[in-house]
Amino acid sequence: MKFLNEFRCAFPARSQNEALARAALSAFLIPSDPTAQELADLRTVISEAVTNAIVHGYRNCSGDVSLCLRMLPERTIYIRVSDKGCGIPDIEKAMTPLYTSAPEEERAGLGFAIMQEFTDSLHVRSTSGTGTTLIMRRKLGTPHEQD
Amino acid sequence: MKIHYNTDNAQLLVFLDGELDHHRSALLRNEIDSAVYAHMPEKLILDFQNVSFMDSSGIGLIMGRYKLIQPMGAEMFIQNVSPYISRVLRLAGMERLAKISEGVNA
């Protein structure tokens, strides 16, 4: 895949690293001069994806969350978040708004709904026992259109 | 996070701050619940003036507190929300659980 820039990292599935993922995304996006809303939307999106990996993927085990950020042509940001955790047995069910497999942890069941709302496309690949990969894309507005 | 209880009108005012993600929300919920049990307020007001980020974990925090106070007959108010926070709250349908205002509740 042709890309203009790329950033890759991996970190242990610990909740304090959710902020780290958001900070990495912000730093990666700043040279593209996103609007405040685009930045806020994408920070929310990456936070949801990384939280899912930590709360659900590595629910019963530990491991790393891998992050890959790419700036594609035409100001399209590509975000890939993957884990080698337990996988999602039923993706369609997992994506149903308000459904959560972890109500005892006060999960709202809105992670996928927010990721879908705040991106242009969302792809989920998951194999039971092997892990889950989320790939999202969002096209940023052109800088001179911004306020 | 600061929590203030007003005995005159039985309002518990919770000044949330920082980034309400999964990590932080897990730390805050016990602190808020302790104050709710200690005062048994008639109104729980969540102030978002100093909240710079919120994802669905913050929504989970709000829903959890609503489930706690609703059987007590208390009402929930959410105030001082930025347009960004408001967007996430409305996407989650939080206006059905609480009165949401961009300023301070009367």
Short mmCIF file of C-alpha atoms in Angstrom, two decimals:
data_model
loop_
_atom_site.label_atom_id
_atom_site.label_comp_id
_atom_site.label_asym_id
_atom_site.label_seq_id
_atom_site.Cartn_x
_atom_site.Cartn_y
_atom_site.Cartn_z
CA MET A 1 0.00 0.00 0.00
CA LYS A 2 1.31 3.40 -0.99
CA PHE A 3 1.55 5.73 1.97
CA LEU A 4 3.11 9.10 2.71
CA ASN A 5 4.06 8.40 6.29
CA GLU A 6 3.75 5.58 8.77
CA PHE A 7 4.09 5.06 12.51
CA ARG A 8 4.07 1.66 14.16
CA CYS A 9 4.33 0.69 17.79
CA ALA A 10 3.29 -2.00 20.24
CA PHE A 11 2.64 -1.71 23.95
CA PRO A 12 1.41 -3.97 26.77
CA ALA A 13 -2.37 -4.19 27.13
CA ARG A 14 -2.60 -1.98 30.21
CA SER A 15 -5.23 0.71 30.62
CA GLN A 16 -2.74 3.53 31.23
CA ASN A 17 -1.54 3.00 27.64
CA GLU A 18 -4.90 4.17 26.24
CA ALA A 19 -3.68 7.75 26.80
CA LEU A 20 -0.38 6.83 25.12
CA ALA A 21 -2.20 5.65 21.99
CA ARG A 22 -4.18 8.91 21.82
CA ALA A 23 -1.01 10.95 22.24
CA ALA A 24 0.75 8.98 19.47
CA LEU A 25 -2.18 9.60 17.12
CA SER A 26 -2.26 13.33 17.94
CA ALA A 27 1.48 13.65 17.26
CA PHE A 28 1.13 11.74 13.99
CA LEU A 29 -1.78 13.92 12.79
CA ILE A 30 -0.50 17.39 13.74
CA PRO A 31 1.60 17.91 10.55
CA SER A 32 -1.59 17.30 8.51
CA ASP A 33 -3.27 20.18 10.32
CA PRO A 34 -6.58 18.46 11.20
CA THR A 35 -9.53 20.46 12.53
CA ALA A 36 -10.19 20.32 16.27
CA GLN A 37 -13.20 18.12 15.54
CA GLU A 38 -11.27 15.70 13.31
CA LEU A 39 -8.61 15.37 15.97
CA ALA A 40 -11.19 14.85 18.73
CA ASP A 41 -13.09 12.27 16.64
CA LEU A 42 -9.98 10.26 15.80
CA ARG A 43 -8.64 10.39 19.36
CA THR A 44 -11.99 8.95 20.47
CA VAL A 45 -11.86 6.27 17.78
CA ILE A 46 -8.37 5.06 18.69
CA SER A 47 -9.26 5.12 22.37
CA GLU A 48 -12.26 2.86 21.69
CA ALA A 49 -10.21 0.43 19.59
CA VAL A 50 -7.35 0.17 22.10
CA THR A 51 -9.77 -0.14 25.03
CA ASN A 52 -11.57 -2.99 23.24
CA ALA A 53 -8.26 -4.82 22.79
CA ILE A 54 -7.40 -4.37 26.47
CA VAL A 55 -10.84 -5.06 27.99
CA HIS A 56 -12.04 -7.78 25.62
CA GLY A 57 -9.12 -9.14 23.59
CA TYR A 58 -6.88 -9.65 26.58
CA ARG A 59 -9.68 -10.29 29.05
CA ASN A 60 -8.21 -13.58 30.25
CA CYS A 61 -4.60 -13.21 29.23
CA SER A 62 -1.93 -10.59 28.67
CA GLY A 63 -0.13 -9.46 25.55
CA ASP A 64 0.66 -6.53 23.31
CA VAL A 65 -1.59 -4.15 21.43
CA SER A 66 -0.13 -3.19 18.04
CA LEU A 67 -0.80 0.14 16.46
CA CYS A 68 -0.15 1.17 12.87
CA LEU A 69 -0.95 4.69 11.64
CA ARG A 70 -0.58 5.67 8.01
CA MET A 71 -1.15 8.84 6.09
CA LEU A 72 -2.46 7.74 2.71
CA PRO A 73 -2.84 9.93 -0.38
CA GLU A 74 -5.71 12.44 -0.43
CA ARG A 75 -5.39 13.15 3.28
CA THR A 76 -6.78 9.78 4.32
CA ILE A 77 -5.71 8.53 7.71
CA TYR A 78 -5.47 4.78 8.19
CA ILE A 79 -5.60 3.35 11.72
CA ARG A 80 -4.94 -0.31 12.46
CA VAL A 81 -5.25 -1.68 15.99
CA SER A 82 -4.58 -5.36 16.54
CA ASP A 83 -4.27 -7.79 19.40
CA LYS A 84 -3.43 -11.46 19.75
CA GLY A 85 -6.15 -12.03 22.30
CA CYS A 86 -9.24 -14.20 22.48
CA GLY A 87 -10.96 -12.90 19.33
CA ILE A 88 -14.61 -11.96 18.85
CA PRO A 89 -16.90 -15.03 18.54
CA ASP A 90 -19.76 -13.08 16.90
CA ILE A 91 -18.69 -9.82 15.23
CA GLU A 92 -22.22 -8.81 14.23
CA LYS A 93 -23.41 -9.17 17.82
CA ALA A 94 -20.37 -7.31 19.15
CA MET A 95 -21.17 -4.40 16.84
CA THR A 96 -24.79 -4.09 17.99
CA PRO A 97 -25.18 -0.78 19.85
CA LEU A 98 -25.53 -1.19 23.63
CA TYR A 99 -24.46 -4.85 23.51
CA THR A 100 -21.50 -5.57 25.76
CA SER A 101 -19.88 -8.78 26.88
CA ALA A 102 -18.53 -7.01 29.97
CA PRO A 103 -21.47 -5.27 31.75
CA GLU A 104 -19.81 -5.85 35.14
CA GLU A 105 -17.07 -3.46 34.07
CA GLU A 106 -19.64 -0.81 33.16
CA ARG A 107 -18.96 -1.02 29.46
CA ALA A 108 -21.60 1.00 27.61
CA GLY A 109 -21.55 -1.20 24.51
CA LEU A 110 -21.04 1.82 22.28
CA GLY A 111 -17.42 1.41 21.19
CA PHE A 112 -18.18 0.12 17.70
CA ALA A 113 -21.05 2.60 17.23
CA ILE A 114 -18.66 5.48 17.98
CA MET A 115 -15.93 4.03 15.73
CA GLN A 116 -18.42 3.70 12.87
CA GLU A 117 -19.84 7.18 13.41
CA PHE A 118 -16.45 8.91 13.53
CA THR A 119 -14.73 7.15 10.60
CA ASP A 120 -15.49 6.63 6.90
CA SER A 121 -14.88 2.87 7.02
CA LEU A 122 -14.32 0.20 9.64
CA HIS A 123 -13.18 -3.35 8.96
CA VAL A 124 -13.00 -6.04 11.62
CA ARG A 125 -11.04 -9.26 11.23
CA SER A 126 -11.22 -11.65 14.12
CA THR A 127 -10.45 -15.30 14.73
CA SER A 128 -11.43 -17.03 17.94
CA GLY A 129 -8.31 -17.66 19.99
CA THR A 130 -6.00 -15.84 17.57
CA GLY A 131 -6.87 -12.19 17.89
CA THR A 132 -8.63 -9.20 16.40
CA THR A 133 -7.58 -6.52 13.93
CA LEU A 134 -9.54 -3.31 13.37
CA ILE A 135 -8.80 -1.16 10.34
CA MET A 136 -10.35 2.27 10.04
CA ARG A 137 -10.01 5.06 7.52
CA ARG A 138 -11.04 8.67 7.59
CA LYS A 139 -10.45 11.35 5.03
CA LEU A 140 -9.49 14.70 6.49
CA GLY A 141 -10.88 17.94 5.04
CA THR A 142 -8.53 20.06 2.94
CA PRO A 143 -6.62 22.59 5.05
CA HIS A 144 -7.88 25.69 3.21
CA GLU A 145 -11.50 24.61 3.81
CA GLN A 146 -10.91 24.64 7.52
CA ASP A 147 -11.93 27.48 9.79
CA MET B 1 -11.85 15.50 40.74
CA LYS B 2 -13.66 17.55 43.40
CA ILE B 3 -16.97 16.57 44.95
CA HIS B 4 -19.15 19.05 46.78
CA TYR B 5 -22.38 18.34 48.66
CA ASN B 6 -24.84 21.13 49.28
CA THR B 7 -27.04 20.31 52.30
CA ASP B 8 -29.52 23.14 51.52
CA ASN B 9 -30.80 21.57 48.32
CA ALA B 10 -29.47 18.00 48.66
CA GLN B 11 -27.33 18.35 45.54
CA LEU B 12 -24.16 16.39 45.01
CA LEU B 13 -21.92 18.24 42.58
CA VAL B 14 -19.14 16.23 40.96
CA PHE B 15 -16.49 18.21 39.10
CA LEU B 16 -15.07 15.69 36.65
CA ASP B 17 -11.74 16.55 35.07
CA GLY B 18 -9.07 15.35 32.67
CA GLU B 19 -9.57 12.50 30.23
CA LEU B 20 -12.51 10.18 30.92
CA ASP B 21 -11.24 6.99 29.33
CA HIS B 22 -11.42 3.38 30.56
CA HIS B 23 -8.35 3.81 32.77
CA ARG B 24 -9.60 6.93 34.55
CA SER B 25 -13.30 6.03 34.71
CA ALA B 26 -12.47 2.87 36.66
CA LEU B 27 -10.64 5.01 39.22
CA LEU B 28 -13.40 7.60 39.56
CA ARG B 29 -16.48 5.45 39.93
CA ASN B 30 -15.81 4.25 43.51
CA GLU B 31 -15.06 7.77 44.64
CA ILE B 32 -18.35 9.09 43.23
CA ASP B 33 -20.32 6.14 44.61
CA SER B 34 -18.87 6.64 48.10
CA ALA B 35 -20.10 10.25 48.06
CA VAL B 36 -23.53 9.17 46.78
CA TYR B 37 -23.92 6.60 49.59
CA ALA B 38 -22.64 9.08 52.18
CA HIS B 39 -25.10 11.85 51.25
CA MET B 40 -28.00 10.15 49.47
CA PRO B 41 -28.57 13.27 47.34
CA GLU B 42 -31.78 14.24 45.52
CA LYS B 43 -29.76 15.56 42.59
CA LEU B 44 -26.48 14.33 41.18
CA ILE B 45 -24.82 16.96 39.00
CA LEU B 46 -21.89 15.95 36.82
CA ASP B 47 -19.84 18.97 35.74
CA PHE B 48 -17.77 18.58 32.55
CA GLN B 49 -16.09 22.01 32.49
CA ASN B 50 -12.62 20.53 32.94
CA VAL B 51 -13.10 17.31 30.97
CA SER B 52 -10.82 17.37 27.91
CA PHE B 53 -11.66 13.94 26.50
CA MET B 54 -14.36 11.31 26.82
CA ASP B 55 -14.99 8.00 25.05
CA SER B 56 -17.59 5.27 25.64
CA SER B 57 -15.94 4.45 28.98
CA GLY B 58 -17.09 7.87 30.20
CA ILE B 59 -20.58 6.99 28.94
CA GLY B 60 -20.32 3.77 30.96
CA LEU B 61 -19.40 5.84 34.01
CA ILE B 62 -22.50 8.04 33.57
CA MET B 63 -24.81 5.05 32.93
CA GLY B 64 -23.47 3.27 35.99
CA ARG B 65 -24.09 6.27 38.24
CA TYR B 66 -27.59 6.65 36.79
CA LYS B 67 -28.36 3.03 37.66
CA LEU B 68 -27.11 3.70 41.19
CA ILE B 69 -29.16 6.84 41.92
CA GLN B 70 -32.33 6.08 39.97
CA PRO B 71 -33.68 3.56 42.53
CA MET B 72 -32.99 6.18 45.22
CA GLY B 73 -35.40 8.54 43.42
CA ALA B 74 -32.61 11.00 42.61
CA GLU B 75 -32.20 12.89 39.34
CA MET B 76 -29.08 13.35 37.23
CA PHE B 77 -27.89 16.54 35.56
CA ILE B 78 -24.95 17.00 33.23
CA GLN B 79 -23.60 20.52 32.84
CA ASN B 80 -20.87 22.61 31.23
CA VAL B 81 -20.42 20.29 28.26
CA SER B 82 -18.35 21.35 25.26
CA PRO B 83 -19.74 20.76 21.75
CA TYR B 84 -17.42 17.72 21.43
CA ILE B 85 -18.56 16.15 24.72
CA SER B 86 -22.17 16.97 23.81
CA ARG B 87 -21.79 15.07 20.51
CA VAL B 88 -20.59 11.91 22.28
CA LEU B 89 -23.33 12.22 24.94
CA ARG B 90 -26.07 12.55 22.32
CA LEU B 91 -24.67 9.75 20.19
CA ALA B 92 -25.07 7.59 23.31
CA GLY B 93 -28.59 8.86 23.99
CA MET B 94 -27.65 10.24 27.40
CA GLU B 95 -30.36 12.93 27.14
CA ARG B 96 -32.81 10.17 28.06
CA LEU B 97 -31.10 9.69 31.42
CA ALA B 98 -30.12 13.21 32.36
CA LYS B 99 -30.80 16.86 31.61
CA ILE B 100 -27.81 18.05 29.61
CA SER B 101 -26.84 21.71 29.41
CA GLU B 102 -23.95 23.60 27.89
CA GLY B 103 -23.99 26.01 30.82
CA VAL B 104 -24.75 25.53 34.49
CA ASN B 105 -28.09 24.01 35.50
CA ALA B 106 -30.48 26.42 37.17
#
